[in-house]
Short mmCIF file of C-alpha atoms in Angstrom, two decimals:
data_model
loop_
_atom_site.label_atom_id
_atom_site.label_comp_id
_atom_site.label_asym_id
_atom_site.label_seq_id
_atom_site.Cartn_x
_atom_site.Cartn_y
_atom_site.Cartn_z
CA MET A 1 43.88 22.50 -6.84
CA GLY A 2 41.35 21.58 -9.53
CA PRO A 3 37.92 23.15 -9.84
CA ALA A 4 35.40 22.26 -7.16
CA ALA A 5 31.66 22.33 -7.41
CA ARG A 6 30.17 25.31 -5.61
CA PRO A 7 27.13 24.84 -3.37
CA GLY A 8 24.04 25.55 -5.44
CA SER A 9 25.80 24.89 -8.76
CA ALA A 10 24.09 22.64 -11.27
CA ARG A 11 26.95 20.12 -11.45
CA ARG A 12 26.97 17.39 -8.86
CA PRO A 13 30.23 17.20 -6.85
CA THR A 14 32.43 14.26 -7.84
CA LEU A 15 35.19 12.21 -6.23
CA ALA A 16 37.69 14.34 -8.15
CA ASP A 17 36.24 17.51 -6.62
CA VAL A 18 36.59 16.05 -3.12
CA ALA A 19 40.14 14.92 -3.87
CA ALA A 20 41.09 18.40 -5.11
CA ARG A 21 39.59 20.07 -2.04
CA ALA A 22 41.31 17.65 0.37
CA GLY A 23 44.61 17.62 -1.53
CA VAL A 24 44.68 13.82 -1.92
CA SER A 25 44.27 11.31 -4.72
CA VAL A 26 40.93 10.17 -6.10
CA ALA A 27 41.85 6.62 -5.09
CA LEU A 28 42.26 7.68 -1.48
CA VAL A 29 38.90 9.49 -1.53
CA SER A 30 37.30 6.30 -2.85
CA ILE A 31 38.80 4.31 0.02
CA VAL A 32 37.43 6.75 2.59
CA ILE A 33 33.96 7.01 1.03
CA ARG A 34 33.68 3.22 0.88
CA ASP A 35 34.95 3.00 4.48
CA ALA A 36 37.61 0.56 3.29
CA PRO A 37 40.97 0.03 5.04
CA GLY A 38 44.07 1.86 3.80
CA ALA A 39 43.61 5.49 4.90
CA SER A 40 45.05 7.18 7.98
CA ALA A 41 42.83 8.89 10.52
CA GLU A 42 44.05 12.32 9.38
CA SER A 43 43.37 11.51 5.72
CA ARG A 44 39.87 10.31 6.57
CA ARG A 45 39.19 13.51 8.50
CA ARG A 46 40.35 15.71 5.61
CA VAL A 47 38.38 13.77 3.00
CA LEU A 48 35.17 13.70 5.02
CA GLN A 49 35.50 17.41 5.80
CA ALA A 50 35.99 18.20 2.11
CA ALA A 51 33.02 16.03 1.15
CA ASP A 52 30.85 17.79 3.70
CA GLU A 53 31.93 21.25 2.52
CA LEU A 54 31.14 20.37 -1.10
CA GLY A 55 27.88 18.62 -0.30
CA TYR A 56 29.18 15.42 -1.89
CA ARG A 57 26.92 12.37 -1.63
CA PRO A 58 27.91 8.92 -2.93
CA ASP A 59 25.95 7.90 -6.04
CA THR A 60 24.74 4.61 -4.63
CA ARG A 61 22.47 3.89 -7.59
CA ALA A 62 25.32 4.24 -10.11
CA ARG A 63 27.60 2.00 -8.02
CA LEU A 64 24.96 -0.68 -7.80
CA LEU A 65 24.23 -0.52 -11.50
CA ARG A 66 27.92 -1.11 -12.19
CA SER A 67 27.69 -4.26 -10.12
CA SER A 68 25.47 -7.27 -10.71
CA ARG A 69 22.93 -6.01 -8.16
CA SER A 70 20.60 -3.03 -8.25
CA ARG A 71 19.03 -3.64 -4.79
CA LEU A 72 15.92 -2.02 -6.21
CA LEU A 73 12.43 -3.22 -5.33
CA GLY A 74 9.85 -2.06 -7.86
CA VAL A 75 6.46 -1.04 -6.45
CA VAL A 76 3.30 -0.66 -8.54
CA PHE A 77 0.54 1.29 -6.79
CA GLY A 78 -2.77 2.92 -7.73
CA VAL A 79 -3.23 6.66 -7.33
CA GLN A 80 -6.97 6.15 -6.79
CA HIS A 81 -6.32 4.08 -3.66
CA ALA A 82 -5.82 6.25 -0.59
CA PHE A 83 -4.65 3.16 1.28
CA HIS A 84 -1.87 2.56 -1.24
CA GLY A 85 -0.26 5.80 -0.09
CA ASP A 86 -0.07 4.42 3.43
CA LEU A 87 1.41 1.17 2.11
CA VAL A 88 4.08 2.99 0.10
CA SER A 89 5.17 4.89 3.21
CA GLY A 90 5.50 1.63 5.10
CA LEU A 91 7.40 -0.02 2.25
CA TYR A 92 10.02 2.74 2.30
CA THR A 93 10.62 2.13 6.01
CA ALA A 94 10.77 -1.63 5.63
CA ALA A 95 13.08 -1.49 2.59
CA ASP A 96 15.49 0.90 4.30
CA GLU A 97 15.84 -1.48 7.24
CA VAL A 98 17.12 -4.29 4.98
CA GLY A 99 19.25 -2.17 2.67
CA TYR A 100 17.00 -1.92 -0.37
CA GLU A 101 15.69 1.07 -2.33
CA LEU A 102 12.27 1.48 -3.93
CA ALA A 103 11.37 2.43 -7.47
CA LEU A 104 7.73 3.53 -7.79
CA SER A 105 5.45 3.22 -10.80
CA ALA A 106 1.87 4.49 -10.63
CA VAL A 107 -1.32 3.19 -12.16
CA THR A 108 -3.57 6.12 -13.13
CA PRO A 109 -6.79 6.43 -15.12
CA GLY A 110 -4.59 7.08 -18.17
CA ARG A 111 -1.71 4.69 -17.38
CA HIS A 112 -2.53 1.02 -17.25
CA GLU A 113 -0.99 -1.54 -14.95
CA ARG A 114 1.10 -3.40 -17.52
CA ARG A 115 2.82 -0.19 -18.55
CA ALA A 116 3.59 0.54 -14.89
CA VAL A 117 5.14 -2.92 -14.54
CA ALA A 118 7.12 -2.60 -17.78
CA SER A 119 8.75 0.64 -16.65
CA LEU A 120 10.02 -1.05 -13.48
CA LEU A 121 11.43 -3.99 -15.39
CA GLN A 122 13.40 -1.52 -17.50
CA ASP A 123 14.83 -0.01 -14.29
CA ARG A 124 16.52 -3.32 -13.42
CA CYS A 125 14.36 -3.89 -10.35
CA GLU A 126 15.33 -7.16 -8.70
CA ALA A 127 11.83 -7.92 -7.43
CA LEU A 128 8.36 -6.46 -7.81
CA ILE A 129 5.84 -5.62 -5.08
CA LEU A 130 2.42 -5.12 -6.64
CA LEU A 131 -0.26 -3.37 -4.57
CA GLY A 132 -3.69 -4.71 -5.37
CA PRO A 133 -2.94 -5.66 -8.99
CA HIS A 134 -5.84 -6.19 -11.40
CA ALA A 135 -3.90 -8.28 -13.93
CA PRO A 136 -4.73 -11.99 -14.34
CA THR A 137 -2.78 -14.43 -12.22
CA SER A 138 -1.30 -15.98 -15.37
CA TYR A 139 0.28 -12.64 -16.33
CA LEU A 140 1.73 -12.15 -12.83
CA ALA A 141 3.07 -15.71 -12.83
CA GLY A 142 4.76 -15.02 -16.16
CA ILE A 143 6.75 -12.21 -14.54
CA ALA A 144 7.48 -14.37 -11.49
CA ALA A 145 9.12 -16.94 -13.74
CA HIS A 146 12.00 -14.46 -14.15
CA GLN A 147 12.11 -12.58 -10.84
CA PRO A 148 10.34 -12.56 -7.47
CA VAL A 149 6.84 -11.06 -7.40
CA VAL A 150 5.04 -10.24 -4.15
CA VAL A 151 1.33 -9.54 -4.51
CA VAL A 152 -0.09 -7.33 -1.75
CA ALA A 153 -3.77 -6.87 -0.83
CA ARG A 154 -5.10 -9.49 -3.23
CA ALA A 155 -5.42 -13.25 -3.35
CA ALA A 156 -3.46 -14.92 -6.16
CA ARG A 157 -3.15 -18.69 -6.25
CA HIS A 158 0.00 -19.76 -8.06
CA ARG A 159 3.08 -21.58 -6.82
CA ASP A 160 5.41 -18.88 -8.20
CA LEU A 161 3.64 -15.93 -6.56
CA ASP A 162 4.06 -14.72 -2.99
CA VAL A 163 1.04 -13.07 -1.41
CA VAL A 164 0.66 -10.78 1.59
CA ARG A 165 -2.92 -9.77 2.25
CA THR A 166 -5.54 -9.00 4.87
CA ASP A 167 -8.35 -11.43 5.59
CA ASP A 168 -10.91 -9.25 3.81
CA ALA A 169 -13.86 -11.53 4.48
CA GLU A 170 -13.11 -11.43 8.20
CA GLY A 171 -13.06 -7.63 8.06
CA LEU A 172 -16.64 -7.48 6.80
CA ARG A 173 -17.71 -10.07 9.33
CA GLN A 174 -16.38 -7.80 12.06
CA ALA A 175 -18.20 -4.82 10.56
CA VAL A 176 -21.55 -6.63 10.42
CA ASP A 177 -21.08 -8.07 13.91
CA HIS A 178 -20.45 -4.57 15.26
CA LEU A 179 -23.61 -3.21 13.68
CA VAL A 180 -25.76 -6.13 14.81
CA THR A 181 -24.59 -5.72 18.40
CA ARG A 182 -25.73 -2.08 18.15
CA GLY A 183 -29.20 -3.31 17.16
CA HIS A 184 -29.11 -2.94 13.37
CA ARG A 185 -30.87 -5.41 11.07
CA ARG A 186 -31.26 -3.55 7.77
CA ILE A 187 -27.57 -3.48 6.85
CA ALA A 188 -26.52 -2.89 3.24
CA HIS A 189 -23.11 -3.29 1.61
CA ILE A 190 -21.60 -1.03 -1.07
CA ASP A 191 -18.99 -3.16 -2.79
CA GLY A 192 -15.85 -2.45 -4.80
CA GLY A 193 -17.02 -3.78 -8.12
CA ARG A 194 -14.15 -5.74 -9.69
CA ALA A 195 -11.45 -4.22 -7.47
CA PRO A 196 -9.03 -6.60 -5.73
CA GLY A 197 -10.51 -7.75 -2.43
CA ALA A 198 -14.07 -6.81 -3.38
CA ALA A 199 -15.26 -10.40 -3.84
CA GLU A 200 -13.85 -11.47 -0.47
CA ARG A 201 -15.51 -8.52 1.27
CA ARG A 202 -18.86 -9.30 -0.38
CA ARG A 203 -18.52 -12.89 0.77
CA GLY A 204 -17.72 -11.84 4.34
CA TYR A 205 -20.74 -9.53 4.40
CA ARG A 206 -23.13 -12.21 3.13
CA GLU A 207 -21.77 -14.86 5.49
CA ALA A 208 -22.14 -12.56 8.50
CA MET A 209 -25.69 -11.55 7.56
CA ARG A 210 -26.61 -15.23 7.13
CA ARG A 211 -25.04 -16.16 10.47
CA HIS A 212 -27.17 -13.51 12.19
CA GLY A 213 -30.34 -14.75 10.47
CA LEU A 214 -30.57 -11.65 8.28
CA ASP A 215 -30.64 -13.28 4.85
CA THR A 216 -33.77 -11.38 3.85
CA GLU A 217 -32.12 -8.07 4.76
CA THR A 218 -29.01 -8.69 2.65
CA ARG A 219 -28.48 -6.05 -0.03
CA VAL A 220 -25.35 -5.43 -2.11
CA LEU A 221 -25.01 -2.30 -4.22
CA THR A 222 -22.36 -1.74 -6.88
CA GLY A 223 -19.75 0.73 -5.69
CA GLY A 224 -16.09 1.18 -6.49
CA LEU A 225 -12.88 2.87 -5.41
CA THR A 226 -13.76 6.56 -5.44
CA GLU A 227 -16.02 9.14 -3.81
CA ASP A 228 -18.10 9.31 -7.00
CA ASP A 229 -18.73 5.56 -6.83
CA GLY A 230 -19.84 5.90 -3.23
CA ALA A 231 -22.10 8.84 -4.03
CA THR A 232 -23.86 6.95 -6.83
CA ALA A 233 -24.47 3.96 -4.57
CA ALA A 234 -25.70 6.19 -1.73
CA ARG A 235 -28.34 7.75 -3.97
CA ALA A 236 -29.64 4.27 -4.72
CA LEU A 237 -29.77 3.57 -0.98
CA LEU A 238 -31.95 6.62 -0.43
CA ASP A 239 -34.48 5.26 -2.93
CA ALA A 240 -34.95 2.03 -0.97
CA ASN A 241 -38.18 1.54 0.94
CA PRO A 242 -37.48 1.10 3.74
CA PRO A 243 -33.88 2.38 3.58
CA PRO A 244 -31.16 0.58 5.54
CA THR A 245 -30.17 1.81 8.98
CA ALA A 246 -26.51 0.97 8.37
CA VAL A 247 -24.13 0.45 5.47
CA THR A 248 -20.70 -1.13 5.12
CA VAL A 249 -18.55 0.30 2.32
CA PHE A 250 -15.73 -1.22 0.25
CA ASN A 251 -13.12 1.38 1.25
CA ASP A 252 -12.76 4.68 3.10
CA ARG A 253 -12.62 6.81 -0.02
CA CYS A 254 -15.88 5.34 -1.32
CA ALA A 255 -17.37 5.89 2.15
CA LEU A 256 -16.60 9.61 1.88
CA GLY A 257 -18.88 9.82 -1.14
CA VAL A 258 -21.58 8.03 0.84
CA LEU A 259 -21.25 10.46 3.75
CA ASP A 260 -21.47 13.46 1.44
CA VAL A 261 -24.71 12.31 -0.18
CA LEU A 262 -26.30 11.43 3.16
CA HIS A 263 -25.44 14.83 4.61
CA ARG A 264 -26.78 16.62 1.53
CA ALA A 265 -30.00 14.64 1.89
CA GLY A 266 -30.40 15.99 5.43
CA LEU A 267 -29.62 12.69 7.15
CA SER A 268 -27.52 12.55 10.29
CA VAL A 269 -24.65 10.07 10.59
CA PRO A 270 -24.87 8.08 12.81
CA ASP A 271 -28.25 9.10 14.25
CA ASP A 272 -30.19 8.25 11.09
CA ILE A 273 -27.79 5.82 9.45
CA SER A 274 -24.46 4.27 10.44
CA VAL A 275 -21.52 3.97 8.03
CA ILE A 276 -18.42 1.74 8.19
CA GLY A 277 -15.48 2.07 5.79
CA TYR A 278 -12.50 -0.16 5.16
CA ASP A 279 -8.69 0.36 5.32
CA ASP A 280 -8.35 2.88 8.16
CA SER A 281 -6.59 5.18 5.70
CA ARG A 282 -5.54 8.70 6.61
CA LEU A 283 -8.86 9.94 5.30
CA ALA A 284 -10.74 7.94 7.94
CA ARG A 285 -8.58 9.39 10.71
CA LEU A 286 -9.26 13.03 9.83
CA SER A 287 -11.07 14.70 12.72
CA THR A 288 -13.73 16.05 10.36
CA ILE A 289 -14.47 12.51 9.07
CA ASN A 290 -13.83 10.33 12.15
CA LEU A 291 -14.97 7.23 10.25
CA THR A 292 -15.58 3.86 11.85
CA THR A 293 -13.60 1.48 9.66
CA ILE A 294 -11.81 -1.84 9.34
CA ALA A 295 -8.08 -1.36 9.81
CA GLN A 296 -5.43 -3.24 7.87
CA ASP A 297 -2.09 -3.65 9.65
CA THR A 298 0.03 -1.48 7.36
CA GLU A 299 3.28 -2.02 9.24
CA GLN A 300 2.97 -5.79 9.25
CA ILE A 301 1.86 -5.97 5.62
CA THR A 302 4.75 -3.86 4.34
CA THR A 303 7.36 -5.50 6.55
CA LEU A 304 6.30 -8.96 5.41
CA ALA A 305 6.17 -7.92 1.75
CA VAL A 306 9.72 -6.53 1.77
CA SER A 307 11.01 -9.44 3.84
CA ARG A 308 9.52 -11.95 1.44
CA ALA A 309 11.10 -10.19 -1.56
CA ALA A 310 14.47 -10.08 0.23
CA ASP A 311 14.17 -13.76 1.18
CA ARG A 312 13.52 -14.74 -2.42
CA LEU A 313 16.48 -12.68 -3.63
CA GLY A 314 18.68 -14.21 -0.95
CA HIS A 315 17.47 -17.72 -1.81
CA SER A 316 16.22 -18.23 1.74
CA PRO A 317 13.77 -21.12 2.22
CA VAL A 318 10.11 -20.08 2.17
CA THR A 319 7.53 -22.46 3.61
CA GLN A 320 4.34 -20.41 3.36
CA ARG A 321 3.51 -18.82 0.02
CA GLU A 322 0.51 -16.80 1.25
CA LEU A 323 0.57 -14.68 4.42
CA VAL A 324 -2.90 -13.64 5.63
CA ILE A 325 -3.10 -10.94 8.28
CA PRO A 326 -6.16 -10.41 10.50
CA PRO A 327 -7.89 -7.00 10.33
CA ARG A 328 -9.41 -5.13 13.25
CA LEU A 329 -12.43 -2.92 13.76
CA VAL A 330 -11.75 0.72 14.68
CA VAL A 331 -14.86 2.35 16.17
CA ARG A 332 -15.18 6.10 15.70
CA ALA A 333 -18.08 8.52 15.30
CA THR A 334 -20.06 7.16 12.31
CA THR A 335 -21.75 4.19 13.99
CA ALA A 336 -24.40 4.08 16.71
CA ALA A 337 -27.67 2.32 17.53
CA PRO A 338 -30.37 2.53 14.83
CA PRO A 339 -33.04 5.22 15.13
CA PRO A 340 -36.08 4.17 17.21
#
């Protein structure tokens, strides 16, 4: 028998190694591994046993690359977005259910979005799923002219782009409604600056305040994606006279910075001031945070995003370019009635 790869060795076991261990031809091993007809039950047993003993795993990626399909969906995500981590987890589940694999490319403070996209295009990804992209719609449409592009968590109006997003304006309307029913009137909003979804959330906040007759109490402070952004905005809140009794925040991570500054200032949340985040990320669900927030339906978003990419690749008819999913309020420990 020929040499076989030993468990723990650096070399990956091959079809030839399995054939040598089982005492059959490489062609027969290939038939068994592909579950194709042409091998007896005894031969299949011997081959599968040999493969198991050697730790052999089919190189699916190499096989696909040799064909005309890669079955790879490229995903661009931002490391500064806690919610993107939840979305990536859901995308893996959704892709596995329809027989696709994911290739990830991160946007970091030192790695811009276009570089992240370019690396996926080099990997022969068949379609791209972009989580909250910042790039202009014209740039995204340019990519979509060559392969399917699904934009997640951002509005993008172009006939060649598919969009799966939450109704962000509705989320802020729910947040303001919740606070008003608790008796709050001085409600501020810390926004996300130029982040995807920020404009829609600002609009939802202003519309809700106007609907409740609170135009004169409307106040929007510049925030952002991170705890530092939230902390800076919270310090500005503390300088207000009178300060708000409640604040809605662009996302959960930014809300953490707000909570930290309020606690350091000796204020109690929610007894002195109520705080609502957005996303219902894992951060919000930590028992030490227990943040009231607006939840996005991660499972539905990711399932629809992968399904839309698969439909485009399969040339299935698509009647609705943009899919908008309703959010929901999740009440936890950071909201209560305003102080007397």
